[in-house]
């Protein structure tokens, strides 16, 4: 199959989904552009801060993207390009985008509170507490995994004698330096736009130019060489500070500017695919069972449920509901912005997933034997090689490769930052009653709900777990994340039913994702128990069992509420 056909047909379907299905959803739910949003009603200069739609789109898209829409489709490509493309398009339009849009809208109509509070109002207090426990455990896994990925992206390489190998460490040192400079640029951008009232357009042009400058500086000057453990500690300190800093100082400006990295990455990728217009070597369908066809020696198992769990952010992701209801809802300027930001943002991720499919298909003959298997490297290699076949980009392969790696690394750091802030919200919410804040809490509850205490607990747990290496927890995170999506669909469906709005579009996606993820978790639990070699197998199995139990209890209570067999305040 020609890569251009996959890309253009896929994008056309996604655009039609946004124009028609997305518009229909907004009408069914009663999205009102004239209704005051929590960002204005509860503006506090810290978490509730109205943001212009392009800025908020940058934050939301940067936070939900990460490496998910790249990693998932590339790994799932072992089943062939047809299953991947079908799930990205069907899942994105009818599952993921509905999930993201619904979660954001429900939160906006509930004073910008998290999905946990939406559950409390529509299903009950016990369900809220169970959901918060589930979400918090998932976010700890997110923090652990992404902190480990970032630290490994930054760390220096040492030989067997413990001597620094500067040549081997140069690429990682460049990435670290650019990331540090980027944070400084974001802070300056935030100060200019939000405190000096500088023009967003002018500031954006200067900011993008500054990004290019910091990339040039970092590629040529990178004096910081530190071990992975040291970077883990530094990353922990950074996310602890970032998660309690007012959003206008770092979160909004950094995510807005970093979105241009991703937009740039996608534009370069599209130019490469269209310019090279290659016929991909990847088969249309390889079979219902993965026989470790990527040369790694590790099988994903059967197409069901592996395909639907492996392709997370490229089709549907529970983490998105936490972002939408945790930070985006508190910054939404108008309700009408929810559709392009949430529904549209998810579909852009779907487009990135299709680009990733084209990238792995282009180097399929190297991917299958195991020559290049790391998803980030597969993506960067495939796209940069396609670009190099275009006359005016000939010779730029190494530069494009470096830019793509840097862009992906930046988004891992962005997702990590946002996950920490969301986990802090969840930890605080668990101890508070509806309408209560940490400021008016008393006794031990005042300590537990203190933002700094909640942040420290989250960072310590996440970084400590991340020290063991993301590979040991990634599979569990994937299943937990998709199960969280099923619970997010359940929560919004229950809330819409309670307020008398159409919620039928949630029922099948909710049921399907519950079955898929519970089956996947049970497989993970069984694999860890039957192949236990250390305590981590038992810890992963225990976490899996806990997540399954929490999900089943929540599902039962949610279904009873949706079908009118349980009162919301029970």
Coordinates of C-alpha atoms in Angstrom, one line a residue:
X1 CA 0.0 0.0 0.0
X2 CA 1.2 3.5 -0.8
X3 CA 1.9 5.6 2.2
X4 CA 0.3 8.7 0.7
X5 CA -3.0 6.8 0.3
X6 CA -3.0 5.7 3.9
X7 CA -2.3 9.2 5.1
X8 CA -4.7 11.1 2.9
X9 CA -7.6 8.7 3.2
X10 CA -7.1 8.6 7.0
X11 CA -6.9 12.4 7.4
X12 CA -10.0 12.8 5.2
X13 CA -12.0 10.4 7.4
X14 CA -10.8 12.2 10.5
X15 CA -11.8 15.6 9.1
X16 CA -15.3 14.3 8.3
X17 CA -15.6 12.8 11.8
X18 CA -14.8 16.2 13.3
X19 CA -17.2 18.2 11.0
X20 CA -20.2 15.9 11.4
X21 CA -19.9 13.6 14.4
X22 CA -18.2 16.2 16.6
X23 CA -20.7 18.8 15.7
X24 CA -23.6 16.4 16.4
X25 CA -22.2 15.6 19.9
X26 CA -22.0 19.3 20.8
X27 CA -25.6 19.7 19.8
X28 CA -26.7 16.6 21.7
X29 CA -25.0 17.7 24.9
X30 CA -26.0 21.3 24.8
X31 CA -22.6 23.0 24.5
X32 CA -23.3 26.8 25.0
X33 CA -20.6 29.3 23.9
X34 CA -22.4 32.0 26.0
X35 CA -22.3 30.1 29.3
X36 CA -19.7 31.3 31.9
X37 CA -16.9 28.8 32.3
X38 CA -15.1 27.9 35.6
X39 CA -12.0 29.7 34.3
X40 CA -13.9 33.0 34.6
X41 CA -16.2 32.1 37.5
X42 CA -13.5 30.8 39.8
X43 CA -10.4 32.6 38.4
X44 CA -7.7 32.5 41.1
X45 CA -4.5 33.3 39.1
X46 CA -3.1 29.9 39.9
X47 CA -5.1 26.9 38.6
X48 CA -8.2 28.7 37.2
X49 CA -6.9 31.0 34.5
X50 CA -8.8 31.7 31.2
X51 CA -6.6 30.9 28.3
X52 CA -6.9 31.9 24.6
X53 CA -8.0 28.9 22.5
X54 CA -4.7 28.5 20.7
X55 CA -2.7 28.6 23.9
X56 CA -5.0 26.1 25.6
X57 CA -4.9 23.9 22.6
X58 CA -1.1 23.9 22.9
X59 CA -1.3 22.9 26.5
X60 CA -3.9 20.2 26.0
X61 CA -2.4 18.7 22.9
X62 CA 1.2 18.7 24.3
X63 CA 0.0 17.0 27.5
X64 CA -2.0 14.2 25.9
X65 CA 0.4 13.5 23.1
X66 CA 3.7 12.4 24.6
X67 CA 5.1 9.4 22.9
X68 CA 1.9 7.4 22.9
X69 CA 0.6 7.9 19.4
X70 CA 4.1 7.0 18.1
X71 CA 4.9 4.0 20.3
X72 CA 1.5 2.3 20.1
X73 CA 0.9 2.1 16.3
X74 CA 4.5 1.1 15.7
X75 CA 4.4 -1.8 18.2
X76 CA 0.9 -2.9 17.0
X77 CA 2.1 -2.9 13.3
X78 CA 3.1 -6.5 13.8
X79 CA -0.6 -7.3 13.1
X80 CA -0.5 -5.4 9.7
X81 CA -1.4 -2.0 8.5
X82 CA -5.2 -2.7 8.1
X83 CA -6.0 -3.5 11.7
X84 CA -3.9 -0.5 12.9
X85 CA -5.5 1.9 10.5
X86 CA -9.0 0.7 11.2
X87 CA -8.7 1.0 15.0
X88 CA -7.0 4.4 14.8
X89 CA -9.9 5.8 12.7
X90 CA -12.8 4.0 14.3
X91 CA -11.4 4.2 17.8
X92 CA -10.4 7.8 17.4
X93 CA -13.7 9.2 16.0
X94 CA -16.2 7.1 18.0
X95 CA -14.2 6.2 21.1
X96 CA -11.3 8.4 22.0
X97 CA -12.5 11.8 20.8
X98 CA -16.0 11.2 22.3
X99 CA -14.2 10.3 25.6
X100 CA -12.0 13.4 25.6
X101 CA -14.7 15.8 24.6
X102 CA -17.2 14.3 27.0
X103 CA -14.7 14.4 30.0
X104 CA -13.8 18.0 29.3
X105 CA -17.4 19.1 28.9
X106 CA -18.6 17.3 32.0
X107 CA -15.8 18.9 34.1
X108 CA -16.6 22.3 32.8
X109 CA -20.2 21.9 33.8
X110 CA -19.0 20.8 37.3
X111 CA -16.9 23.9 38.1
X112 CA -13.8 22.5 36.5
X113 CA -13.5 19.6 38.9
X114 CA -12.1 16.3 38.0
X115 CA -13.9 13.2 36.7
X116 CA -13.8 12.0 40.3
X117 CA -16.1 14.8 41.4
X118 CA -18.3 14.1 38.4
X119 CA -18.6 10.5 39.5
X120 CA -19.4 11.7 43.1
X121 CA -22.3 13.8 41.8
X122 CA -23.7 11.2 39.4
X123 CA -22.9 7.8 40.9
X124 CA -21.9 8.4 44.5
X125 CA -19.2 9.2 47.0
X126 CA -17.9 5.7 47.4
X127 CA -17.5 5.4 43.6
X128 CA -15.6 8.7 43.6
X129 CA -13.2 7.5 46.2
X130 CA -12.6 4.2 44.3
X131 CA -12.1 6.1 41.0
X132 CA -9.6 8.5 42.6
X133 CA -7.6 5.5 44.0
X134 CA -7.6 3.9 40.6
X135 CA -6.6 7.2 38.9
X136 CA -3.9 8.0 41.4
X137 CA -2.3 4.6 41.0
X138 CA -2.4 5.0 37.2
X139 CA -0.8 8.5 37.5
X140 CA 1.9 7.1 39.7
X141 CA 2.7 4.6 36.9
X142 CA 2.7 7.5 34.4
X143 CA 5.1 9.5 36.6
X144 CA 7.3 6.5 37.1
X145 CA 7.4 5.5 33.4
X146 CA 7.9 9.0 31.9
X147 CA 10.4 10.1 34.6
X148 CA 12.5 7.0 33.7
X149 CA 12.1 7.7 29.9
X150 CA 13.2 11.3 30.3
X151 CA 16.2 10.4 32.6
X152 CA 17.3 7.8 30.1
X153 CA 17.0 10.4 27.3
X154 CA 19.2 12.8 29.2
X155 CA 21.8 10.5 30.9
X156 CA 25.4 10.2 30.1
X157 CA 27.1 6.9 29.0
X158 CA 30.0 5.4 31.0
X159 CA 32.3 2.6 30.0
X160 CA 33.0 -0.5 32.0
X161 CA 35.6 1.3 34.1
X162 CA 33.1 4.1 35.0
X163 CA 34.8 6.6 32.7
X164 CA 32.5 9.1 30.9
X165 CA 32.2 8.5 27.1
X166 CA 31.5 12.0 25.8
X167 CA 31.1 10.9 22.2
X168 CA 28.4 8.4 23.1
X169 CA 26.7 10.8 25.5
X170 CA 26.6 13.9 23.1
X171 CA 23.1 13.3 21.7
X172 CA 21.6 12.9 25.2
X173 CA 23.5 15.9 26.5
X174 CA 22.1 17.9 23.6
X175 CA 18.6 16.9 24.4
X176 CA 19.0 17.8 28.0
X177 CA 20.5 21.2 27.2
X178 CA 17.7 22.1 24.8
X179 CA 15.1 21.0 27.3
X180 CA 16.6 23.3 30.0
X181 CA 16.8 26.2 27.6
X182 CA 13.3 25.6 26.5
X183 CA 11.9 25.8 30.0
X184 CA 13.7 29.2 30.4
X185 CA 12.1 30.4 27.1
X186 CA 8.7 29.3 28.3
X187 CA 8.9 31.2 31.5
X188 CA 9.9 34.4 29.7
X189 CA 7.0 33.8 27.2
X190 CA 4.5 33.5 30.0
X191 CA 5.7 36.6 31.7
X192 CA 5.5 38.6 28.5
X193 CA 2.0 37.4 27.5
X194 CA 0.3 37.2 30.9
X195 CA 2.0 40.0 32.8
X196 CA 3.2 42.4 30.1
X197 CA 0.1 41.9 27.8
X198 CA 2.4 41.4 24.8
X199 CA 0.7 40.4 21.6
X200 CA 0.3 36.6 21.4
X201 CA 1.1 36.7 17.6
X202 CA 4.3 38.6 18.0
X203 CA 5.3 36.6 21.1
X204 CA 4.6 33.4 19.2
X205 CA 6.9 34.3 16.4
X206 CA 9.7 35.3 18.8
X207 CA 9.1 32.2 20.8
X208 CA 9.4 29.9 17.8
X209 CA 12.5 31.7 16.7
X210 CA 13.9 31.2 20.3
X211 CA 13.1 27.5 20.1
X212 CA 15.1 27.2 16.9
X213 CA 17.9 29.1 18.5
X214 CA 18.0 27.0 21.6
X215 CA 18.0 23.8 19.4
X216 CA 21.1 25.2 17.6
X217 CA 22.8 26.1 20.9
X218 CA 22.0 22.7 22.4
X219 CA 23.3 20.8 19.4
X220 CA 26.6 22.6 19.5
X221 CA 27.0 23.3 23.3
X222 CA 26.0 20.7 25.9
X223 CA 28.4 20.8 28.9
X224 CA 26.1 18.9 31.3
X225 CA 26.9 15.1 31.6
X226 CA 25.1 13.4 34.4
X227 CA 24.1 9.8 35.3
X228 CA 20.6 8.5 34.9
X229 CA 20.0 8.4 38.7
X230 CA 21.1 12.0 39.1
X231 CA 18.7 13.0 36.3
X232 CA 15.9 11.1 38.0
X233 CA 16.4 13.3 41.1
X234 CA 16.6 16.5 39.1
X235 CA 13.5 15.6 37.1
X236 CA 11.8 14.8 40.4
X237 CA 12.7 18.3 41.8
X238 CA 11.6 19.9 38.6
X239 CA 8.1 18.3 38.4
X240 CA 7.6 19.0 42.1
X241 CA 8.1 22.7 41.5
X242 CA 6.3 22.8 38.2
X243 CA 3.1 21.1 39.6
X244 CA 2.5 23.8 42.2
X245 CA 3.6 26.8 40.1
X246 CA 0.8 28.9 38.7
X247 CA -0.2 27.6 35.3
X248 CA 0.5 30.9 33.5
X249 CA 4.2 30.9 34.6
X250 CA 5.2 27.6 33.0
X251 CA 2.4 25.1 32.2
X252 CA 0.5 27.2 29.7
X253 CA 3.4 28.9 27.9
X254 CA 5.6 25.8 27.8
X255 CA 2.9 23.6 26.5
X256 CA 1.8 26.2 23.9
X257 CA 5.4 26.6 22.6
X258 CA 6.1 22.9 22.7
X259 CA 3.1 22.3 20.6
X260 CA 4.9 24.0 17.7
X261 CA 7.6 21.3 18.0
X262 CA 5.0 18.7 17.4
X263 CA 3.3 20.7 14.7
X264 CA 6.7 21.1 13.0
X265 CA 7.4 17.4 13.4
X266 CA 4.1 16.5 11.8
X267 CA 4.6 18.9 8.9
X268 CA 8.1 17.5 8.2
X269 CA 6.6 14.0 8.4
X270 CA 3.8 14.9 5.9
X271 CA 6.3 16.5 3.5
X272 CA 8.5 13.4 3.8
X273 CA 5.6 11.0 3.1
X274 CA 4.1 12.9 0.2
X275 CA 7.5 13.7 -1.3
X276 CA 8.8 10.1 -1.1
X277 CA 5.3 8.6 -1.7
X278 CA 6.7 5.1 -1.1
X279 CA 4.9 1.8 -1.4
X280 CA 5.2 0.3 2.1
X281 CA 6.5 -3.2 2.6
X282 CA 4.3 -3.9 5.6
X283 CA 1.7 -6.6 5.1
X284 CA -2.0 -5.7 5.2
X285 CA -2.7 -8.4 7.8
X286 CA -0.2 -10.8 9.4
X287 CA -2.7 -12.9 11.5
X288 CA -4.6 -13.0 14.7
X289 CA -1.5 -13.9 16.8
X290 CA 1.8 -12.0 17.0
X291 CA 4.6 -14.4 16.6
X292 CA 7.2 -11.9 17.7
X293 CA 7.5 -10.7 14.1
X294 CA 9.4 -7.6 15.0
X295 CA 12.5 -9.6 15.9
X296 CA 12.4 -8.6 19.6
X297 CA 11.6 -12.1 20.7
X298 CA 8.6 -10.7 22.7
X299 CA 5.1 -11.4 21.4
X300 CA 2.2 -9.0 22.0
X301 CA -0.1 -12.1 22.0
X302 CA -3.5 -12.3 20.2
X303 CA -4.9 -9.4 18.3
X304 CA -7.7 -9.3 20.8
X305 CA -7.1 -7.6 23.2
X306 CA -3.5 -6.6 22.4
X307 CA -4.3 -4.3 19.5
X308 CA -6.7 -2.2 21.5
X309 CA -4.4 -1.9 24.5
X310 CA -1.2 -1.3 22.6
X311 CA -2.6 1.5 20.5
X312 CA -3.5 3.8 23.4
X313 CA -3.1 7.5 22.7
X314 CA -3.5 6.9 19.0
X315 CA -7.2 5.8 19.4
X316 CA -8.3 6.2 23.1
X317 CA -6.5 6.9 26.3
X318 CA -7.8 7.3 29.9
X319 CA -5.0 9.8 30.7
X320 CA -6.7 12.2 28.4
X321 CA -9.8 12.4 30.6
X322 CA -7.6 13.3 33.6
X323 CA -5.9 16.1 31.5
X324 CA -9.2 17.4 30.2
X325 CA -10.9 17.5 33.6
X326 CA -7.8 18.2 35.6
X327 CA -6.2 21.2 33.9
X328 CA -7.8 22.1 30.6
X329 CA -11.3 22.5 32.1
X330 CA -9.9 25.1 34.5
X331 CA -8.6 27.2 31.7
X332 CA -11.3 26.9 29.0
X333 CA -12.4 30.4 27.9
X334 CA -15.6 29.4 26.2
X335 CA -17.6 26.1 26.1
X336 CA -17.4 26.2 22.3
X337 CA -13.6 25.9 22.5
X338 CA -14.1 22.4 24.0
X339 CA -14.9 20.7 20.6
X340 CA -11.7 21.8 18.7
X341 CA -9.5 21.4 21.8
X342 CA -10.7 18.0 23.0
X343 CA -12.4 16.3 20.0
X344 CA -10.1 18.0 17.5
X345 CA -7.0 17.4 19.6
X346 CA -7.7 13.7 19.8
X347 CA -8.1 13.4 16.0
X348 CA -4.8 15.2 15.5
X349 CA -3.2 12.4 17.6
X350 CA -4.9 9.9 15.3
X351 CA -3.2 11.6 12.4
X352 CA 0.1 11.3 14.1
X353 CA -0.6 7.6 14.7
X354 CA -1.1 7.2 10.9
X355 CA 2.2 8.9 10.3
X356 CA 3.9 6.5 12.7
X357 CA 2.3 3.6 10.8
X358 CA 3.8 5.0 7.6
X359 CA 7.2 5.4 9.3
X360 CA 7.4 1.7 10.5
X361 CA 6.1 0.5 7.1
X362 CA 8.9 2.3 5.3
X363 CA 11.7 0.5 7.2
X364 CA 9.7 -2.7 7.7
X365 CA 12.5 -4.9 6.4
X366 CA 14.8 -3.6 9.1
X367 CA 12.1 -3.6 11.8
X368 CA 11.1 -7.3 11.3
X369 CA 14.6 -8.7 11.8
X370 CA 15.1 -6.6 14.9
X371 CA 17.6 -4.1 13.4
X372 CA 15.6 -1.1 14.6
X373 CA 12.9 -1.8 17.2
X374 CA 12.8 1.1 19.6
X375 CA 9.6 3.0 18.5
X376 CA 11.1 6.5 18.8
X377 CA 14.1 5.4 16.7
X378 CA 11.8 3.7 14.2
X379 CA 9.7 6.8 13.8
X380 CA 12.7 9.2 13.4
X381 CA 14.5 6.8 11.1
X382 CA 11.5 6.2 8.8
X383 CA 10.5 9.8 8.5
X384 CA 14.1 11.2 8.1
X385 CA 14.9 8.7 5.4
X386 CA 11.7 9.5 3.5
X387 CA 12.6 13.2 3.7
X388 CA 16.2 12.5 2.5
X389 CA 14.7 11.1 -0.8
X390 CA 13.4 14.6 -1.7
X391 CA 15.9 16.6 -3.7
X392 CA 15.8 19.8 -1.6
X393 CA 16.1 17.8 1.7
X394 CA 18.9 15.5 0.5
X395 CA 21.7 15.5 3.0
X396 CA 19.4 16.7 5.9
X397 CA 18.6 13.2 7.2
X398 CA 20.7 13.5 10.4
X399 CA 19.4 16.9 11.2
X400 CA 15.8 15.8 10.7
X401 CA 16.4 12.7 12.8
X402 CA 17.7 14.8 15.7
X403 CA 14.8 17.2 15.5
X404 CA 12.3 14.3 15.7
X405 CA 14.0 12.7 18.6
X406 CA 14.1 16.1 20.4
X407 CA 10.4 16.7 19.8
X408 CA 9.4 13.3 21.2
X409 CA 11.6 13.9 24.2
X410 CA 10.0 17.3 24.9
X411 CA 6.6 15.8 24.9
X412 CA 7.5 13.0 27.3
X413 CA 8.6 15.8 29.7
X414 CA 5.4 17.7 29.1
X415 CA 3.2 14.7 29.9
X416 CA 5.3 14.0 33.0
X417 CA 4.8 17.5 34.3
X418 CA 1.0 17.4 33.7
X419 CA 0.7 13.9 35.2
X420 CA 2.3 15.1 38.5
X421 CA -0.1 18.1 38.7
X422 CA -3.1 15.8 38.1
X423 CA -1.9 13.3 40.7
X424 CA -1.6 16.2 43.2
X425 CA -5.2 17.1 42.5
X426 CA -6.4 13.5 42.9
X427 CA -4.6 13.1 46.2
X428 CA -6.1 16.3 47.5
X429 CA -9.6 15.4 46.3
X430 CA -9.6 12.0 48.0
X431 CA -9.6 13.6 51.4
X432 CA -12.0 16.5 50.7
X433 CA -15.8 16.7 50.9
X434 CA -17.7 18.3 48.0
X435 CA -17.2 22.1 48.1
X436 CA -14.4 21.8 50.7
X437 CA -10.9 23.1 49.9
X438 CA -7.6 22.5 51.6
X439 CA -7.7 26.1 52.8
X440 CA -10.7 25.5 55.1
X441 CA -9.8 21.9 56.0
X442 CA -8.8 21.2 59.6
X443 CA -6.6 18.8 61.5
X444 CA -4.7 16.0 59.8
X445 CA -6.9 16.6 56.7
X446 CA -5.3 20.1 56.3
X447 CA -1.9 18.5 56.1
X448 CA -2.9 15.7 53.8
X449 CA -4.5 18.2 51.4
X450 CA -1.7 20.7 51.4
X451 CA -0.5 21.1 47.8
X452 CA 3.1 20.8 48.7
X453 CA 2.6 17.7 50.9
X454 CA 0.5 16.0 48.1
X455 CA 3.1 16.9 45.5
X456 CA 6.0 15.5 47.6
X457 CA 4.2 12.2 48.2
X458 CA 3.4 11.8 44.5
X459 CA 6.9 12.7 43.3
X460 CA 8.7 10.4 45.9
X461 CA 6.4 7.4 45.0
X462 CA 6.7 8.0 41.2
X463 CA 10.5 8.6 41.1
X464 CA 11.2 5.7 43.4
X465 CA 9.2 3.3 41.2
X466 CA 10.7 4.9 38.1
X467 CA 14.2 4.1 39.4
X468 CA 13.5 0.4 38.7
X469 CA 13.1 1.2 35.0
X470 CA 10.0 1.9 32.9
X471 CA 10.2 -1.4 31.0
X472 CA 9.1 -3.3 34.2
X473 CA 5.9 -1.2 34.6
X474 CA 5.0 -0.2 31.0
X475 CA 2.7 -3.2 30.2
X476 CA 0.8 -2.6 33.4
X477 CA 0.5 1.1 32.7
X478 CA -0.9 0.4 29.3
X479 CA -3.7 -1.8 30.5
X480 CA -4.5 0.5 33.5
X481 CA -4.6 3.5 31.2
X482 CA -7.1 1.9 28.8
X483 CA -9.2 0.7 31.7
X484 CA -9.2 4.3 33.0
X485 CA -10.6 5.3 29.6
X486 CA -13.5 2.8 30.1
X487 CA -14.2 4.3 33.5
X488 CA -14.1 7.9 32.0
X489 CA -16.7 6.9 29.5
X490 CA -18.8 5.3 32.3
X491 CA -18.6 8.5 34.4
X492 CA -19.6 10.9 31.6
X493 CA -22.4 8.5 30.5
X494 CA -23.8 8.5 34.0
X495 CA -23.6 12.3 34.3
X496 CA -25.3 12.9 30.9
X497 CA -28.1 10.5 31.9
X498 CA -28.6 12.3 35.2
X499 CA -29.0 15.7 33.5
X500 CA -31.3 14.3 30.8
X501 CA -29.0 14.4 27.8
X502 CA -28.3 11.7 25.2
X503 CA -25.6 9.3 26.5
X504 CA -26.1 6.4 24.1
X505 CA -22.9 7.2 22.2
X506 CA -21.0 6.1 25.3
X507 CA -22.5 2.7 26.0
X508 CA -20.8 0.5 23.4
X509 CA -17.3 2.1 23.7
X510 CA -17.6 1.8 27.5
X511 CA -18.6 -1.9 27.4
X512 CA -16.0 -2.7 24.7
X513 CA -13.1 -1.1 26.6
X514 CA -14.1 -2.7 29.9
X515 CA -14.0 -6.1 28.4
X516 CA -10.8 -5.5 26.4
X517 CA -8.8 -4.1 29.3
X518 CA -10.0 -6.5 32.0
X519 CA -9.1 -9.4 29.8
X520 CA -5.7 -7.8 29.1
X521 CA -5.0 -7.2 32.9
X522 CA -6.0 -10.8 33.7
X523 CA -3.4 -12.0 31.1
X524 CA -0.8 -9.7 32.7
X525 CA -1.6 -11.0 36.2
X526 CA -1.4 -14.6 35.0
X527 CA 1.9 -14.0 33.2
X528 CA 3.5 -12.4 36.3
X529 CA 2.3 -15.1 38.7
X530 CA 3.3 -18.1 36.5
X531 CA 6.7 -16.6 35.6
X532 CA 7.5 -14.9 38.9
X533 CA 11.3 -14.5 39.3
X534 CA 11.5 -11.5 41.7
X535 CA 9.3 -9.4 43.9
X536 CA 8.4 -7.0 41.0
X537 CA 6.4 -9.8 39.4
X538 CA 4.3 -10.1 42.5
X539 CA 4.0 -6.3 42.9
X540 CA 2.8 -6.0 39.3
X541 CA 0.4 -8.9 39.8
X542 CA -0.9 -7.4 43.0
X543 CA -1.5 -4.0 41.3
X544 CA -3.2 -5.7 38.4
X545 CA -5.6 -7.5 40.8
X546 CA -6.4 -4.3 42.7
X547 CA -7.1 -2.4 39.4
X548 CA -9.4 -5.1 38.2
X549 CA -11.4 -5.2 41.5
X550 CA -11.7 -1.4 41.6
X551 CA -12.8 -1.3 37.9
X552 CA -15.4 -4.1 38.4
X553 CA -17.0 -2.4 41.4
X554 CA -17.1 1.0 39.7
X555 CA -18.5 -0.6 36.5
X556 CA -21.3 -2.3 38.5
X557 CA -22.2 0.9 40.4
X558 CA -22.0 3.0 37.2
X559 CA -24.2 0.6 35.1
X560 CA -26.8 0.6 37.9
X561 CA -26.9 4.4 37.9
X562 CA -27.1 4.6 34.1
X563 CA -30.0 2.3 33.9
X564 CA -31.8 3.8 36.8
X565 CA -31.3 1.1 39.5
X566 CA -29.3 3.2 41.8
X567 CA -29.7 6.8 43.2
X568 CA -26.8 9.1 42.5
X569 CA -26.2 10.0 46.2
X570 CA -26.1 6.4 47.4

